[in-house]
PDB file of C-alpha atoms in Angstrom:
ATOM      1  CA  GLN C   1     134.899  11.532  95.943  1.00 94.00           C
ATOM      2  CA  VAL C   2     135.079  13.719  92.832  1.00 96.00           C
ATOM      3  CA  GLN C   3     136.911  12.385  89.676  1.00 97.00           C
ATOM      4  CA  LEU C   4     137.497  13.953  86.512  1.00 98.00           C
ATOM      5  CA  VAL C   5     138.841  11.667  83.673  1.00 96.00           C
ATOM      6  CA  GLU C   6     140.125  12.877  80.488  1.00 96.00           C
ATOM      7  CA  SER C   7     140.527  10.810  77.237  1.00 95.00           C
ATOM      8  CA  GLY C   8     141.169  11.668  73.581  1.00 96.00           C
ATOM      9  CA  GLY C   9     144.762  12.968  73.502  1.00 94.00           C
ATOM     10  CA  GLY C  10     147.591  11.806  71.354  1.00 97.00           C
ATOM     11  CA  LEU C  11     149.849  12.412  68.508  1.00 98.00           C
ATOM     12  CA  GLU C  12     148.464  14.314  65.418  1.00 98.00           C
ATOM     13  CA  GLN C  13     149.850  16.172  62.426  1.00 98.00           C
ATOM     14  CA  ALA C  14     149.718  19.886  62.014  1.00 98.00           C
ATOM     15  CA  GLY C  15     146.357  20.677  60.467  1.00 98.00           C
ATOM     16  CA  GLY C  16     144.599  17.678  61.864  1.00 98.00           C
ATOM     17  CA  SER C  17     141.925  17.373  64.463  1.00 98.00           C
ATOM     18  CA  LEU C  18     141.299  15.691  67.980  1.00 98.00           C
ATOM     19  CA  ARG C  19     138.710  15.505  70.274  1.00 98.00           C
ATOM     20  CA  LEU C  20     139.251  15.405  74.211  1.00 98.00           C
ATOM     21  CA  SER C  21     136.616  14.185  76.414  1.00 98.00           C
ATOM     22  CA  CYS C  22     136.218  14.845  80.213  1.00 98.00           C
ATOM     23  CA  THR C  23     133.838  12.650  82.383  1.00 98.00           C
ATOM     24  CA  ALA C  24     133.037  13.897  85.977  1.00 98.00           C
ATOM     25  CA  SER C  25     131.705  11.985  88.836  1.00 98.00           C
ATOM     26  CA  GLY C  26     130.873  12.764  92.456  1.00 97.00           C
ATOM     27  CA  LEU C  27     129.806  16.270  91.750  1.00 96.00           C
ATOM     28  CA  ALA C  28     126.494  18.064  90.759  1.00 96.00           C
ATOM     29  CA  PHE C  29     127.880  18.448  87.017  1.00 97.00           C
ATOM     30  CA  GLU C  30     125.369  20.773  85.665  1.00 96.00           C
ATOM     31  CA  ILE C  31     126.088  23.682  88.170  1.00 96.00           C
ATOM     32  CA  TYR C  32     129.892  23.585  87.523  1.00 97.00           C
ATOM     33  CA  ALA C  33     131.759  25.798  85.130  1.00 97.00           C
ATOM     34  CA  MET C  34     133.656  23.160  83.007  1.00 98.00           C
ATOM     35  CA  GLY C  35     137.013  24.255  81.493  1.00 97.00           C
ATOM     36  CA  TRP C  36     140.082  22.831  79.548  1.00 98.00           C
ATOM     37  CA  PHE C  37     143.344  24.118  80.678  1.00 98.00           C
ATOM     38  CA  ARG C  38     146.847  23.342  79.274  1.00 98.00           C
ATOM     39  CA  GLN C  39     150.328  23.583  80.189  1.00 98.00           C
ATOM     40  CA  ALA C  40     153.392  23.181  77.886  1.00 96.00           C
ATOM     41  CA  PRO C  41     156.910  22.523  79.091  1.00 92.00           C
ATOM     42  CA  GLY C  42     158.351  25.473  80.875  1.00 94.00           C
ATOM     43  CA  LYS C  43     155.131  27.525  80.450  1.00 96.00           C
ATOM     44  CA  GLN C  44     152.351  28.334  83.018  1.00 97.00           C
ATOM     45  CA  ARG C  45     148.886  26.620  83.013  1.00 96.00           C
ATOM     46  CA  GLU C  46     146.669  28.457  80.755  1.00 97.00           C
ATOM     47  CA  LEU C  47     142.811  28.529  80.297  1.00 97.00           C
ATOM     48  CA  VAL C  48     141.895  27.285  76.808  1.00 98.00           C
ATOM     49  CA  ALA C  49     138.211  27.244  76.908  1.00 98.00           C
ATOM     50  CA  GLU C  50     135.540  27.401  79.347  1.00 97.00           C
ATOM     51  CA  ILE C  51     131.858  26.492  79.324  1.00 97.00           C
ATOM     52  CA  ARG C  52     129.682  27.771  82.271  1.00 96.00           C
ATOM     53  CA  ARG C  53     126.368  26.516  83.595  1.00 93.00           C
ATOM     54  CA  GLY C  54     124.294  28.791  81.593  1.00 88.00           C
ATOM     55  CA  GLY C  55     126.247  28.062  78.509  1.00 91.00           C
ATOM     56  CA  ASN C  56     128.396  31.069  78.137  1.00 95.00           C
ATOM     57  CA  ILE C  57     131.476  30.134  76.449  1.00 97.00           C
ATOM     58  CA  ASN C  58     134.952  31.984  76.793  1.00 96.00           C
ATOM     59  CA  TYR C  59     138.038  30.786  74.451  1.00 98.00           C
ATOM     60  CA  ALA C  60     141.683  31.863  74.574  1.00 98.00           C
ATOM     61  CA  ASP C  61     142.640  33.955  71.648  1.00 98.00           C
ATOM     62  CA  SER C  62     144.971  31.436  70.250  1.00 98.00           C
ATOM     63  CA  VAL C  63     142.243  28.891  69.745  1.00 98.00           C
ATOM     64  CA  LYS C  64     139.467  31.180  68.832  1.00 98.00           C
ATOM     65  CA  GLY C  65     137.893  29.474  65.509  1.00 98.00           C
ATOM     66  CA  ARG C  66     139.738  26.199  65.768  1.00 98.00           C
ATOM     67  CA  PHE C  67     138.625  24.893  68.922  1.00 98.00           C
ATOM     68  CA  THR C  68     135.219  24.130  70.179  1.00 98.00           C
ATOM     69  CA  ILE C  69     134.006  23.477  73.613  1.00 98.00           C
ATOM     70  CA  SER C  70     130.662  21.605  74.531  1.00 98.00           C
ATOM     71  CA  ARG C  71     128.989  19.819  77.418  1.00 98.00           C
ATOM     72  CA  ASP C  72     126.489  17.183  77.782  1.00 97.00           C
ATOM     73  CA  ASN C  73     124.949  17.357  81.309  1.00 97.00           C
ATOM     74  CA  ALA C  74     123.192  14.189  80.964  1.00 97.00           C
ATOM     75  CA  LYS C  75     126.465  12.375  80.588  1.00 98.00           C
ATOM     76  CA  SER C  76     128.365  14.741  82.963  1.00 98.00           C
ATOM     77  CA  THR C  77     131.000  15.048  80.215  1.00 98.00           C
ATOM     78  CA  VAL C  78     132.597  18.136  78.400  1.00 98.00           C
ATOM     79  CA  TYR C  79     134.320  17.919  75.129  1.00 98.00           C
ATOM     80  CA  LEU C  80     136.898  19.848  73.377  1.00 98.00           C
ATOM     81  CA  GLN C  81     137.020  19.521  69.585  1.00 98.00           C
ATOM     82  CA  MET C  82     140.438  20.747  68.250  1.00 98.00           C
ATOM     83  CA  ASP C  83     140.683  21.352  64.705  1.00 98.00           C
ATOM     84  CA  SER C  84     143.520  22.983  62.461  1.00 98.00           C
ATOM     85  CA  LEU C  85     145.999  21.757  65.162  1.00 98.00           C
ATOM     86  CA  LYS C  86     149.381  23.562  65.116  1.00 98.00           C
ATOM     87  CA  PRO C  87     152.661  22.568  66.832  1.00 97.00           C
ATOM     88  CA  GLU C  88     152.146  25.155  69.528  1.00 97.00           C
ATOM     89  CA  ASP C  89     148.930  23.441  70.705  1.00 98.00           C
ATOM     90  CA  THR C  90     151.494  20.773  71.855  1.00 98.00           C
ATOM     91  CA  ALA C  91     150.757  20.464  75.868  1.00 98.00           C
ATOM     92  CA  VAL C  92     149.188  18.419  78.500  1.00 98.00           C
ATOM     93  CA  TYR C  93     145.580  19.189  78.640  1.00 98.00           C
ATOM     94  CA  TYR C  94     143.587  19.404  81.944  1.00 98.00           C
ATOM     95  CA  CYS C  95     139.930  19.133  82.456  1.00 98.00           C
ATOM     96  CA  SER C  96     138.595  21.496  85.384  1.00 97.00           C
ATOM     97  CA  ALA C  97     135.385  21.869  87.305  1.00 98.00           C
ATOM     98  CA  ARG C  98     134.882  25.162  88.935  1.00 96.00           C
ATOM     99  CA  ARG C  99     131.995  27.191  90.653  1.00 94.00           C
ATOM    100  CA  HIS C 100     131.889  30.295  89.039  1.00 90.00           C
ATOM    101  CA  TRP C 101     130.594  33.218  91.607  1.00 89.00           C
ATOM    102  CA  GLY C 102     130.320  35.956  88.873  1.00 86.00           C
ATOM    103  CA  GLY C 103     132.942  38.169  87.387  1.00 86.00           C
ATOM    104  CA  GLY C 104     136.125  36.585  87.544  1.00 85.00           C
ATOM    105  CA  SER C 105     135.625  34.727  90.665  1.00 86.00           C
ATOM    106  CA  TYR C 106     135.897  31.067  90.870  1.00 89.00           C
ATOM    107  CA  SER C 107     136.059  28.180  93.645  1.00 88.00           C
ATOM    108  CA  PRO C 108     139.356  26.442  93.850  1.00 86.00           C
ATOM    109  CA  GLY C 109     137.775  23.487  91.699  1.00 90.00           C
ATOM    110  CA  TYR C 110     138.807  19.971  90.917  1.00 97.00           C
ATOM    111  CA  TRP C 111     141.290  18.985  88.358  1.00 97.00           C
ATOM    112  CA  GLY C 112     141.601  15.838  86.048  1.00 97.00           C
ATOM    113  CA  GLN C 113     145.030  14.064  85.575  1.00 96.00           C
ATOM    114  CA  GLY C 114     145.851  15.476  82.348  1.00 97.00           C
ATOM    115  CA  THR C 115     146.070  14.297  78.598  1.00 97.00           C
ATOM    116  CA  GLN C 116     149.100  14.798  76.362  1.00 98.00           C
ATOM    117  CA  VAL C 117     148.439  16.394  73.100  1.00 98.00           C
ATOM    118  CA  THR C 118     151.411  16.520  70.779  1.00 98.00           C
ATOM    119  CA  VAL C 119     151.144  17.851  67.523  1.00 98.00           C
ATOM    120  CA  SER C 120     153.758  17.349  64.725  1.00 97.00           C
ATOM    121  CA  LEU C 121     154.642  19.330  61.659  1.00 93.00           C
TER     122      LEU C 121
END
């Protein structure tokens, strides 16, 4: 049974930092593309950052230069370091594990339960 367990969300002031963690079990972590998505109220879920098995990284334009994704295959954990937080970063953040088949093709993937990030002025 695959499980993705997120932690590290919370309330932070604008300009502050938070670090999210997601620990996976029940899958061969090292072969999965690990990602962080977010969903704000009334909006669609969007990709924030992704790190593929070979180390390739993609970021949403809105977080480039502020967020950093990393992974520790030995701990089956992916991290999202979020700096210079803005109120518009407020959302539920979800961890994902997907197989990347090339180009824009992915397997359906697995999802965590989500962790709330709230950024106040």
